C-alpha cells in the first residue's frame, strides 16, 4: 500500500537531488515559456535563440544521473524526424526501491509485470527538455511503479528538427510516442496516462482530442492555458498588440470537448502562476466538467469539485515552475491514479 506522506517526502528528495544535477524549470525569464517558432519571437527583448539552445539543447540529463535504469529510445516521426526519448520499464524488483511492493507470480517475467502497470507519457513544458523532468519521472517510476516514456519535442534536447505547432502536434511528436506504446508487445496492454505541464498540457489535450477511441486512460494537466493568443497579452503585456500575429493557437478550449466523457482528467493549478494566470485552468476545468455532464457555477469552490474521477486541485503557493513541489501535489496525483483502477 502506497504511503502518501512518504511519497511527498520522496518527491521533495528527488527535486533536491535534481538541483545538483539539472534545472527542472526553464531558464530565467517568462518569455522562455512561450513556444519557440512564434512569428513575433524576434521582437521579444527577453528571448534569444542562444537562451533557448542553452536551456533545451546543451544540458540533457540522463536517468542514470538519478539512479534509474532506462532505454535510450529514438523514435522517428511520420515525416522522418528523429525524437530522442527515455523509456523506463517496470521490473518485478527495483533495486533500492522505496516504492510499494507489487505482488507477482514466480513465473512472471519483467515484461509481463510491466504490461500490468500504468504507462505515463510525459510531455514537458517549453523550457528545457525531457532530461530536466527526470525527477518527475522518478516519482512515477519508483513510488507509483509506473512505466514512463518521456520525449524531447523536435528542436529540443537532442531531437532533430525545429519547434513549431506543426512539429509539436500529436501527428508528429506526441502521436509518435502514443503509437509506440500502443504497438509495443507489452506496453500496449497497460493503461496509458498522459501527463503534461504548461505547453505539454496543451500537447496532451491535443493528442487526446485526436485519438478519442484510442487506449488513453486518463490525463493529468498542470498549469496549462486556454489558447496561446489569449495568453500572450497576460504573460507578455508588451507583446499584447502583436497577439494577432501568433500563428500557433494551441486552442485547448476547442479541443477538450472532443475528449470522451469517459476519460478522467486531473487538473493541477498553481494559484500564483506568473506565466499562465489561474483563470486559464479554471476555464478549462469548467469546459471539462461540462464534458462530464456536471453543472459547475460557483468558481469559489472549484477546488473542491470533482465529477466522478475527474478533479481540479489548486495550490495556493504554487507558481508556474514550482507547483509540482507543493504540499499535496503528489498525494493528489496518487489518489487520482488509484481511482482509475476502481
mmCIF file of C-alpha atoms in Angstrom:
data_model
loop_
_atom_site.group_PDB
_atom_site.id
_atom_site.type_symbol
_atom_site.label_atom_id
_atom_site.label_comp_id
_atom_site.label_asym_id
_atom_site.label_seq_id
_atom_site.Cartn_x
_atom_site.Cartn_y
_atom_site.Cartn_z
ATOM 1 C CA UNK A 1 0.000 0.000 0.000
ATOM 2 C CA UNK A 2 1.418 3.380 -1.001
ATOM 3 C CA UNK A 3 2.145 5.703 1.901
ATOM 4 C CA UNK A 4 1.168 9.198 0.821
ATOM 5 C CA UNK A 5 3.263 11.107 3.384
ATOM 6 C CA UNK A 6 6.338 9.122 2.326
ATOM 7 C CA UNK A 7 5.502 9.879 -1.290
ATOM 8 C CA UNK A 8 5.563 13.621 -0.596
ATOM 9 C CA UNK A 9 8.871 13.286 1.252
ATOM 10 C CA UNK A 10 10.329 11.209 -1.581
ATOM 11 C CA UNK A 11 9.270 13.789 -4.149
ATOM 12 C CA UNK A 12 10.971 16.571 -2.206
ATOM 13 C CA UNK A 13 14.125 14.494 -2.020
ATOM 14 C CA UNK A 14 14.043 13.838 -5.756
ATOM 15 C CA UNK A 15 13.814 17.527 -6.550
ATOM 16 C CA UNK A 16 16.530 18.379 -4.036
ATOM 17 C CA UNK A 17 18.784 15.914 -5.850
ATOM 18 C CA UNK A 18 17.785 17.464 -9.168
ATOM 19 C CA UNK A 19 19.034 20.847 -8.018
ATOM 20 C CA UNK A 20 22.550 19.473 -8.032
ATOM 21 C CA UNK A 21 22.249 17.757 -11.408
ATOM 22 C CA UNK A 22 19.941 19.781 -13.630
ATOM 23 C CA UNK A 23 17.346 22.522 -13.627
ATOM 24 C CA UNK A 24 13.698 21.476 -13.539
ATOM 25 C CA UNK A 25 12.208 24.629 -14.939
ATOM 26 C CA UNK A 26 13.051 26.919 -17.835
ATOM 27 C CA UNK A 27 15.884 29.366 -17.856
ATOM 28 C CA UNK A 28 15.037 32.678 -16.151
ATOM 29 C CA UNK A 29 12.507 34.794 -17.968
ATOM 30 C CA UNK A 30 8.831 34.354 -18.682
ATOM 31 C CA UNK A 31 9.458 34.644 -22.392
ATOM 32 C CA UNK A 32 11.024 31.202 -22.414
ATOM 33 C CA UNK A 33 7.646 29.678 -21.633
ATOM 34 C CA UNK A 34 6.225 30.984 -24.884
ATOM 35 C CA UNK A 35 6.829 28.312 -27.521
ATOM 36 C CA UNK A 36 9.680 28.959 -29.970
ATOM 37 C CA UNK A 37 8.612 29.471 -33.540
ATOM 38 C CA UNK A 38 6.135 32.292 -32.868
ATOM 39 C CA UNK A 39 6.091 34.749 -35.753
ATOM 40 C CA UNK A 40 6.767 37.647 -33.376
ATOM 41 C CA UNK A 41 9.614 35.989 -31.464
ATOM 42 C CA UNK A 42 12.187 38.312 -32.981
ATOM 43 C CA UNK A 43 10.550 41.375 -31.425
ATOM 44 C CA UNK A 44 10.774 39.961 -27.896
ATOM 45 C CA UNK A 45 13.575 41.683 -25.946
ATOM 46 C CA UNK A 46 13.859 38.785 -23.481
ATOM 47 C CA UNK A 47 14.067 35.839 -25.852
ATOM 48 C CA UNK A 48 17.091 34.818 -27.872
ATOM 49 C CA UNK A 49 17.951 31.666 -29.763
ATOM 50 C CA UNK A 50 21.016 31.373 -27.550
ATOM 51 C CA UNK A 51 18.860 31.267 -24.417
ATOM 52 C CA UNK A 52 16.665 28.588 -25.936
ATOM 53 C CA UNK A 53 19.644 26.495 -27.031
ATOM 54 C CA UNK A 54 21.281 26.710 -23.599
ATOM 55 C CA UNK A 55 18.042 25.725 -21.923
ATOM 56 C CA UNK A 56 16.880 22.961 -24.212
ATOM 57 C CA UNK A 57 19.876 21.600 -26.131
ATOM 58 C CA UNK A 58 23.197 21.669 -24.287
ATOM 59 C CA UNK A 59 22.080 20.290 -20.938
ATOM 60 C CA UNK A 60 20.315 16.936 -21.342
ATOM 61 C CA UNK A 61 20.497 14.860 -18.126
ATOM 62 C CA UNK A 62 20.011 11.094 -18.315
ATOM 63 C CA UNK A 63 18.072 8.841 -15.911
ATOM 64 C CA UNK A 64 21.240 7.181 -14.603
ATOM 65 C CA UNK A 65 22.111 10.574 -13.081
ATOM 66 C CA UNK A 66 19.189 9.839 -10.768
ATOM 67 C CA UNK A 67 19.872 6.142 -10.244
ATOM 68 C CA UNK A 68 17.374 4.899 -12.836
ATOM 69 C CA UNK A 69 17.965 2.263 -15.498
ATOM 70 C CA UNK A 70 16.493 3.199 -18.852
ATOM 71 C CA UNK A 71 16.437 2.608 -22.583
ATOM 72 C CA UNK A 72 17.671 5.410 -24.828
ATOM 73 C CA UNK A 73 14.872 5.272 -27.359
ATOM 74 C CA UNK A 74 14.967 7.089 -30.728
ATOM 75 C CA UNK A 75 11.512 7.420 -32.301
ATOM 76 C CA UNK A 76 11.073 8.508 -35.914
ATOM 77 C CA UNK A 77 8.055 10.656 -36.760
ATOM 78 C CA UNK A 78 5.878 10.175 -39.799
ATOM 79 C CA UNK A 79 7.818 12.909 -41.603
ATOM 80 C CA UNK A 80 11.215 11.382 -40.820
ATOM 81 C CA UNK A 81 12.355 13.414 -37.795
ATOM 82 C CA UNK A 82 14.133 11.511 -35.016
ATOM 83 C CA UNK A 83 12.964 12.294 -31.483
ATOM 84 C CA UNK A 84 15.126 11.373 -28.506
ATOM 85 C CA UNK A 85 13.208 9.579 -25.769
ATOM 86 C CA UNK A 86 13.814 7.787 -22.493
ATOM 87 C CA UNK A 87 11.868 4.619 -21.724
ATOM 88 C CA UNK A 88 11.680 3.371 -18.142
ATOM 89 C CA UNK A 89 10.003 -0.029 -17.972
ATOM 90 C CA UNK A 90 8.983 -1.632 -14.722
ATOM 91 C CA UNK A 91 10.557 -4.799 -13.376
ATOM 92 C CA UNK A 92 9.338 -7.200 -10.712
ATOM 93 C CA UNK A 93 12.039 -5.928 -8.380
ATOM 94 C CA UNK A 94 13.694 -2.491 -8.393
ATOM 95 C CA UNK A 95 16.962 -2.163 -6.507
ATOM 96 C CA UNK A 96 16.934 0.355 -3.656
ATOM 97 C CA UNK A 97 13.257 0.993 -4.317
ATOM 98 C CA UNK A 98 11.245 2.991 -1.796
ATOM 99 C CA UNK A 99 8.069 2.206 -3.676
ATOM 100 C CA UNK A 100 5.167 -0.105 -2.863
ATOM 101 C CA UNK A 101 5.528 -3.846 -3.085
ATOM 102 C CA UNK A 102 3.515 -5.145 -6.043
ATOM 103 C CA UNK A 103 2.567 -8.800 -5.992
ATOM 104 C CA UNK A 104 3.640 -11.016 -8.872
ATOM 105 C CA UNK A 105 3.993 -14.737 -9.573
ATOM 106 C CA UNK A 106 7.275 -16.647 -9.693
ATOM 107 C CA UNK A 107 6.693 -17.393 -13.359
ATOM 108 C CA UNK A 108 6.030 -13.770 -14.285
ATOM 109 C CA UNK A 109 8.687 -12.054 -16.396
ATOM 110 C CA UNK A 110 9.680 -8.407 -16.027
ATOM 111 C CA UNK A 111 7.948 -7.682 -19.325
ATOM 112 C CA UNK A 112 4.726 -9.323 -18.204
ATOM 113 C CA UNK A 113 4.887 -7.396 -14.946
ATOM 114 C CA UNK A 114 5.399 -4.114 -16.847
ATOM 115 C CA UNK A 115 2.386 -4.856 -19.035
ATOM 116 C CA UNK A 116 0.123 -4.736 -15.959
ATOM 117 C CA UNK A 117 1.446 -1.413 -14.656
ATOM 118 C CA UNK A 118 0.263 2.027 -15.902
ATOM 119 C CA UNK A 119 2.352 3.753 -18.563
ATOM 120 C CA UNK A 120 2.927 7.508 -18.223
ATOM 121 C CA UNK A 121 3.516 9.571 -21.371
ATOM 122 C CA UNK A 122 5.320 12.728 -20.194
ATOM 123 C CA UNK A 123 5.129 15.986 -22.175
ATOM 124 C CA UNK A 124 7.358 18.728 -20.803
ATOM 125 C CA UNK A 125 6.989 22.499 -20.789
ATOM 126 C CA UNK A 126 8.690 24.876 -23.184
ATOM 127 C CA UNK A 127 11.788 25.469 -21.069
ATOM 128 C CA UNK A 128 14.441 22.762 -21.109
ATOM 129 C CA UNK A 129 13.944 19.213 -22.354
ATOM 130 C CA UNK A 130 12.837 15.776 -21.195
ATOM 131 C CA UNK A 131 16.048 15.312 -19.225
ATOM 132 C CA UNK A 132 15.081 18.134 -16.894
ATOM 133 C CA UNK A 133 11.892 16.285 -15.907
ATOM 134 C CA UNK A 134 13.568 13.071 -14.761
ATOM 135 C CA UNK A 135 12.802 13.820 -11.068
ATOM 136 C CA UNK A 136 9.109 13.794 -12.020
ATOM 137 C CA UNK A 137 9.558 10.518 -13.875
ATOM 138 C CA UNK A 138 11.359 9.105 -10.835
ATOM 139 C CA UNK A 139 8.310 9.690 -8.638
ATOM 140 C CA UNK A 140 6.065 7.926 -11.146
ATOM 141 C CA UNK A 141 8.554 5.092 -11.663
ATOM 142 C CA UNK A 142 9.726 4.406 -8.116
ATOM 143 C CA UNK A 143 6.814 5.462 -5.897
ATOM 144 C CA UNK A 144 3.899 4.553 -8.169
ATOM 145 C CA UNK A 145 5.588 1.722 -10.079
ATOM 146 C CA UNK A 146 4.585 3.087 -13.485
ATOM 147 C CA UNK A 147 6.319 2.665 -16.807
ATOM 148 C CA UNK A 148 7.416 6.062 -18.127
ATOM 149 C CA UNK A 149 8.038 7.260 -21.681
ATOM 150 C CA UNK A 150 9.421 10.789 -21.888
ATOM 151 C CA UNK A 151 10.456 12.629 -25.041
ATOM 152 C CA UNK A 152 12.006 15.875 -26.179
ATOM 153 C CA UNK A 153 9.959 17.637 -28.843
ATOM 154 C CA UNK A 154 11.631 18.239 -32.174
ATOM 155 C CA UNK A 155 14.190 21.003 -31.798
ATOM 156 C CA UNK A 156 14.543 20.299 -28.069
ATOM 157 C CA UNK A 157 17.319 18.347 -26.366
ATOM 158 C CA UNK A 158 18.998 16.075 -28.899
ATOM 159 C CA UNK A 159 15.870 15.649 -31.017
ATOM 160 C CA UNK A 160 16.132 16.660 -34.647
ATOM 161 C CA UNK A 161 14.113 19.377 -36.375
ATOM 162 C CA UNK A 162 12.796 22.774 -35.349
ATOM 163 C CA UNK A 163 9.985 23.504 -32.873
ATOM 164 C CA UNK A 164 6.604 24.734 -34.121
ATOM 165 C CA UNK A 165 2.959 23.896 -33.538
ATOM 166 C CA UNK A 166 3.124 21.571 -36.529
ATOM 167 C CA UNK A 167 6.212 19.989 -35.020
ATOM 168 C CA UNK A 168 4.616 19.616 -31.611
ATOM 169 C CA UNK A 169 1.262 18.416 -32.911
ATOM 170 C CA UNK A 170 0.318 14.859 -31.966
ATOM 171 C CA UNK A 171 0.672 13.587 -35.522
ATOM 172 C CA UNK A 172 4.423 14.260 -35.420
ATOM 173 C CA UNK A 173 5.664 14.251 -31.821
ATOM 174 C CA UNK A 174 3.133 13.068 -29.253
ATOM 175 C CA UNK A 175 1.404 10.773 -31.739
ATOM 176 C CA UNK A 176 4.685 9.022 -32.422
ATOM 177 C CA UNK A 177 5.082 8.288 -28.714
ATOM 178 C CA UNK A 178 1.495 7.059 -28.339
ATOM 179 C CA UNK A 179 1.796 4.855 -31.413
ATOM 180 C CA UNK A 180 4.965 3.308 -29.991
ATOM 181 C CA UNK A 181 3.243 2.422 -26.727
ATOM 182 C CA UNK A 182 0.069 1.080 -28.332
ATOM 183 C CA UNK A 183 2.097 -1.140 -30.682
ATOM 184 C CA UNK A 184 4.621 -2.323 -28.077
ATOM 185 C CA UNK A 185 4.296 -6.087 -27.394
ATOM 186 C CA UNK A 186 3.893 -5.481 -23.639
ATOM 187 C CA UNK A 187 3.104 -1.810 -23.039
ATOM 188 C CA UNK A 188 0.084 -1.968 -25.345
ATOM 189 C CA UNK A 189 -1.652 -3.925 -22.580
ATOM 190 C CA UNK A 190 -1.063 -1.264 -19.921
ATOM 191 C CA UNK A 191 -3.286 1.712 -19.055
ATOM 192 C CA UNK A 192 -1.901 4.889 -20.695
ATOM 193 C CA UNK A 193 -1.962 8.126 -18.690
ATOM 194 C CA UNK A 194 -0.780 11.367 -20.311
ATOM 195 C CA UNK A 195 0.990 13.871 -18.067
ATOM 196 C CA UNK A 196 1.578 17.374 -19.451
ATOM 197 C CA UNK A 197 2.976 20.543 -17.887
ATOM 198 C CA UNK A 198 2.415 24.034 -19.335
ATOM 199 C CA UNK A 199 2.558 23.683 -23.130
ATOM 200 C CA UNK A 200 2.881 19.949 -22.505
ATOM 201 C CA UNK A 201 -0.679 20.127 -21.186
ATOM 202 C CA UNK A 202 -1.799 21.604 -24.499
ATOM 203 C CA UNK A 203 0.069 18.818 -26.314
ATOM 204 C CA UNK A 204 -1.697 16.251 -24.092
ATOM 205 C CA UNK A 205 -5.129 17.758 -24.754
ATOM 206 C CA UNK A 206 -4.445 17.867 -28.486
ATOM 207 C CA UNK A 207 -3.315 14.243 -28.516
ATOM 208 C CA UNK A 208 -6.361 13.023 -26.585
ATOM 209 C CA UNK A 209 -8.719 15.028 -28.804
ATOM 210 C CA UNK A 210 -7.240 13.416 -31.924
ATOM 211 C CA UNK A 211 -7.405 9.911 -30.508
ATOM 212 C CA UNK A 212 -10.896 9.629 -28.965
ATOM 213 C CA UNK A 213 -11.124 5.881 -29.495
ATOM 214 C CA UNK A 214 -7.528 5.024 -28.557
ATOM 215 C CA UNK A 215 -6.292 3.490 -25.357
ATOM 216 C CA UNK A 216 -5.802 6.727 -23.395
ATOM 217 C CA UNK A 217 -6.965 6.019 -19.870
ATOM 218 C CA UNK A 218 -6.631 9.493 -18.326
ATOM 219 C CA UNK A 219 -4.957 12.928 -18.470
ATOM 220 C CA UNK A 220 -3.018 14.847 -15.806
ATOM 221 C CA UNK A 221 -2.634 18.528 -16.697
ATOM 222 C CA UNK A 222 -0.601 21.121 -14.819
ATOM 223 C CA UNK A 223 -0.602 24.913 -15.358
ATOM 224 C CA UNK A 224 -1.650 24.871 -18.979
ATOM 225 C CA UNK A 225 -3.509 27.580 -20.919
ATOM 226 C CA UNK A 226 -6.778 28.010 -22.801
ATOM 227 C CA UNK A 227 -5.080 29.097 -26.018
ATOM 228 C CA UNK A 228 -1.821 30.810 -26.885
ATOM 229 C CA UNK A 229 -3.085 34.106 -28.382
ATOM 230 C CA UNK A 230 -5.059 34.764 -25.201
ATOM 231 C CA UNK A 231 -2.011 34.000 -23.052
ATOM 232 C CA UNK A 232 0.361 36.426 -24.780
ATOM 233 C CA UNK A 233 -1.165 39.715 -23.527
ATOM 234 C CA UNK A 234 -1.157 38.386 -19.952
ATOM 235 C CA UNK A 235 2.257 36.745 -19.891
ATOM 236 C CA UNK A 236 3.969 39.359 -22.078
ATOM 237 C CA UNK A 237 1.996 42.635 -21.932
ATOM 238 C CA UNK A 238 4.410 44.446 -24.228
ATOM 239 C CA UNK A 239 3.614 41.920 -26.945
ATOM 240 C CA UNK A 240 -0.148 42.104 -26.434
ATOM 241 C CA UNK A 241 -0.715 44.244 -29.550
ATOM 242 C CA UNK A 242 1.055 41.587 -31.591
ATOM 243 C CA UNK A 243 -1.030 38.648 -30.377
ATOM 244 C CA UNK A 244 -2.921 38.572 -33.676
ATOM 245 C CA UNK A 245 0.363 37.560 -35.333
ATOM 246 C CA UNK A 246 0.511 34.360 -33.306
ATOM 247 C CA UNK A 247 0.134 31.565 -35.824
ATOM 248 C CA UNK A 248 0.318 28.900 -33.139
ATOM 249 C CA UNK A 249 -3.073 28.638 -31.454
ATOM 250 C CA UNK A 250 -2.985 25.565 -29.203
ATOM 251 C CA UNK A 251 -6.708 26.006 -28.710
ATOM 252 C CA UNK A 252 -7.427 23.696 -25.775
ATOM 253 C CA UNK A 253 -10.836 25.321 -25.267
ATOM 254 C CA UNK A 254 -11.971 23.871 -28.572
ATOM 255 C CA UNK A 255 -10.251 20.507 -28.099
ATOM 256 C CA UNK A 256 -11.302 19.428 -24.603
ATOM 257 C CA UNK A 257 -14.936 18.820 -25.695
ATOM 258 C CA UNK A 258 -13.572 16.306 -28.222
ATOM 259 C CA UNK A 259 -12.098 14.164 -25.438
ATOM 260 C CA UNK A 260 -14.522 11.356 -24.479
ATOM 261 C CA UNK A 261 -16.548 11.878 -21.303
ATOM 262 C CA UNK A 262 -15.229 8.525 -20.126
ATOM 263 C CA UNK A 263 -11.638 9.860 -19.983
ATOM 264 C CA UNK A 264 -10.908 11.231 -16.482
ATOM 265 C CA UNK A 265 -8.887 14.445 -16.214
ATOM 266 C CA UNK A 266 -6.900 15.689 -13.229
ATOM 267 C CA UNK A 267 -6.094 19.416 -13.371
ATOM 268 C CA UNK A 268 -3.402 20.854 -11.086
ATOM 269 C CA UNK A 269 -3.141 24.645 -10.852
ATOM 270 C CA UNK A 270 -0.740 26.999 -9.080
ATOM 271 C CA UNK A 271 -2.705 29.994 -7.773
ATOM 272 C CA UNK A 272 0.379 32.246 -8.001
ATOM 273 C CA UNK A 273 1.314 31.160 -11.529
ATOM 274 C CA UNK A 274 3.031 34.193 -13.062
ATOM 275 C CA UNK A 275 3.046 32.789 -16.614
ATOM 276 C CA UNK A 276 -0.383 31.184 -17.013
ATOM 277 C CA UNK A 277 -2.986 33.025 -14.887
ATOM 278 C CA UNK A 278 -5.117 30.668 -12.800
ATOM 279 C CA UNK A 279 -8.201 31.751 -14.759
ATOM 280 C CA UNK A 280 -6.972 29.687 -17.708
ATOM 281 C CA UNK A 281 -7.028 26.458 -15.710
ATOM 282 C CA UNK A 282 -10.349 27.384 -14.123
ATOM 283 C CA UNK A 283 -11.923 27.894 -17.539
ATOM 284 C CA UNK A 284 -10.525 24.621 -18.828
ATOM 285 C CA UNK A 285 -11.981 22.871 -15.782
ATOM 286 C CA UNK A 286 -15.403 24.385 -16.449
ATOM 287 C CA UNK A 287 -15.260 23.064 -20.003
ATOM 288 C CA UNK A 288 -14.035 19.643 -18.893
ATOM 289 C CA UNK A 289 -16.807 19.496 -16.273
ATOM 290 C CA UNK A 290 -19.482 20.259 -18.850
ATOM 291 C CA UNK A 291 -17.992 17.482 -20.942
ATOM 292 C CA UNK A 292 -18.510 15.238 -17.924
ATOM 293 C CA UNK A 293 -22.115 16.359 -17.694
ATOM 294 C CA UNK A 294 -21.858 18.210 -14.377
ATOM 295 C CA UNK A 295 -23.169 21.668 -13.566
ATOM 296 C CA UNK A 296 -20.428 23.994 -12.367
ATOM 297 C CA UNK A 297 -21.466 27.523 -11.497
ATOM 298 C CA UNK A 298 -19.647 28.563 -8.310
ATOM 299 C CA UNK A 299 -15.984 29.120 -9.133
ATOM 300 C CA UNK A 300 -15.214 29.838 -5.477
ATOM 301 C CA UNK A 301 -15.494 26.140 -4.659
ATOM 302 C CA UNK A 302 -13.884 24.894 -7.823
ATOM 303 C CA UNK A 303 -11.006 23.203 -5.976
ATOM 304 C CA UNK A 304 -13.483 21.063 -4.039
ATOM 305 C CA UNK A 305 -15.382 19.781 -7.018
ATOM 306 C CA UNK A 306 -14.549 16.545 -8.772
ATOM 307 C CA UNK A 307 -17.033 14.985 -11.156
ATOM 308 C CA UNK A 308 -16.591 11.237 -10.914
ATOM 309 C CA UNK A 309 -12.882 10.572 -11.257
ATOM 310 C CA UNK A 310 -12.069 13.966 -12.778
ATOM 311 C CA UNK A 311 -10.836 16.592 -10.357
ATOM 312 C CA UNK A 312 -9.451 20.121 -10.136
ATOM 313 C CA UNK A 313 -6.905 20.951 -7.430
ATOM 314 C CA UNK A 314 -5.428 24.374 -6.709
ATOM 315 C CA UNK A 315 -2.198 25.022 -4.766
ATOM 316 C CA UNK A 316 -2.252 28.367 -3.001
ATOM 317 C CA UNK A 317 1.537 28.826 -3.004
ATOM 318 C CA UNK A 318 2.160 27.340 -6.442
ATOM 319 C CA UNK A 319 3.986 29.316 -9.132
ATOM 320 C CA UNK A 320 4.427 28.212 -12.731
ATOM 321 C CA UNK A 321 7.573 26.182 -12.129
ATOM 322 C CA UNK A 322 7.168 25.007 -8.538
ATOM 323 C CA UNK A 323 3.597 23.724 -8.360
ATOM 324 C CA UNK A 324 4.923 20.173 -8.619
ATOM 325 C CA UNK A 325 6.758 20.542 -5.287
ATOM 326 C CA UNK A 326 3.805 21.950 -3.340
ATOM 327 C CA UNK A 327 2.472 20.006 -0.384
ATOM 328 C CA UNK A 328 -0.303 17.689 -1.513
ATOM 329 C CA UNK A 329 0.598 17.697 -5.213
ATOM 330 C CA UNK A 330 1.785 14.108 -5.403
ATOM 331 C CA UNK A 331 -0.880 12.970 -2.986
ATOM 332 C CA UNK A 332 -3.466 14.321 -5.439
ATOM 333 C CA UNK A 333 -1.738 12.514 -8.302
ATOM 334 C CA UNK A 334 -1.538 9.258 -6.336
ATOM 335 C CA UNK A 335 -5.204 9.463 -5.303
ATOM 336 C CA UNK A 336 -6.192 10.065 -8.924
ATOM 337 C CA UNK A 337 -4.089 7.150 -10.154
ATOM 338 C CA UNK A 338 -5.630 4.888 -7.522
ATOM 339 C CA UNK A 339 -9.144 5.940 -8.543
ATOM 340 C CA UNK A 340 -8.501 4.804 -12.110
ATOM 341 C CA UNK A 341 -8.274 1.183 -11.051
ATOM 342 C CA UNK A 342 -11.584 1.203 -9.180
#
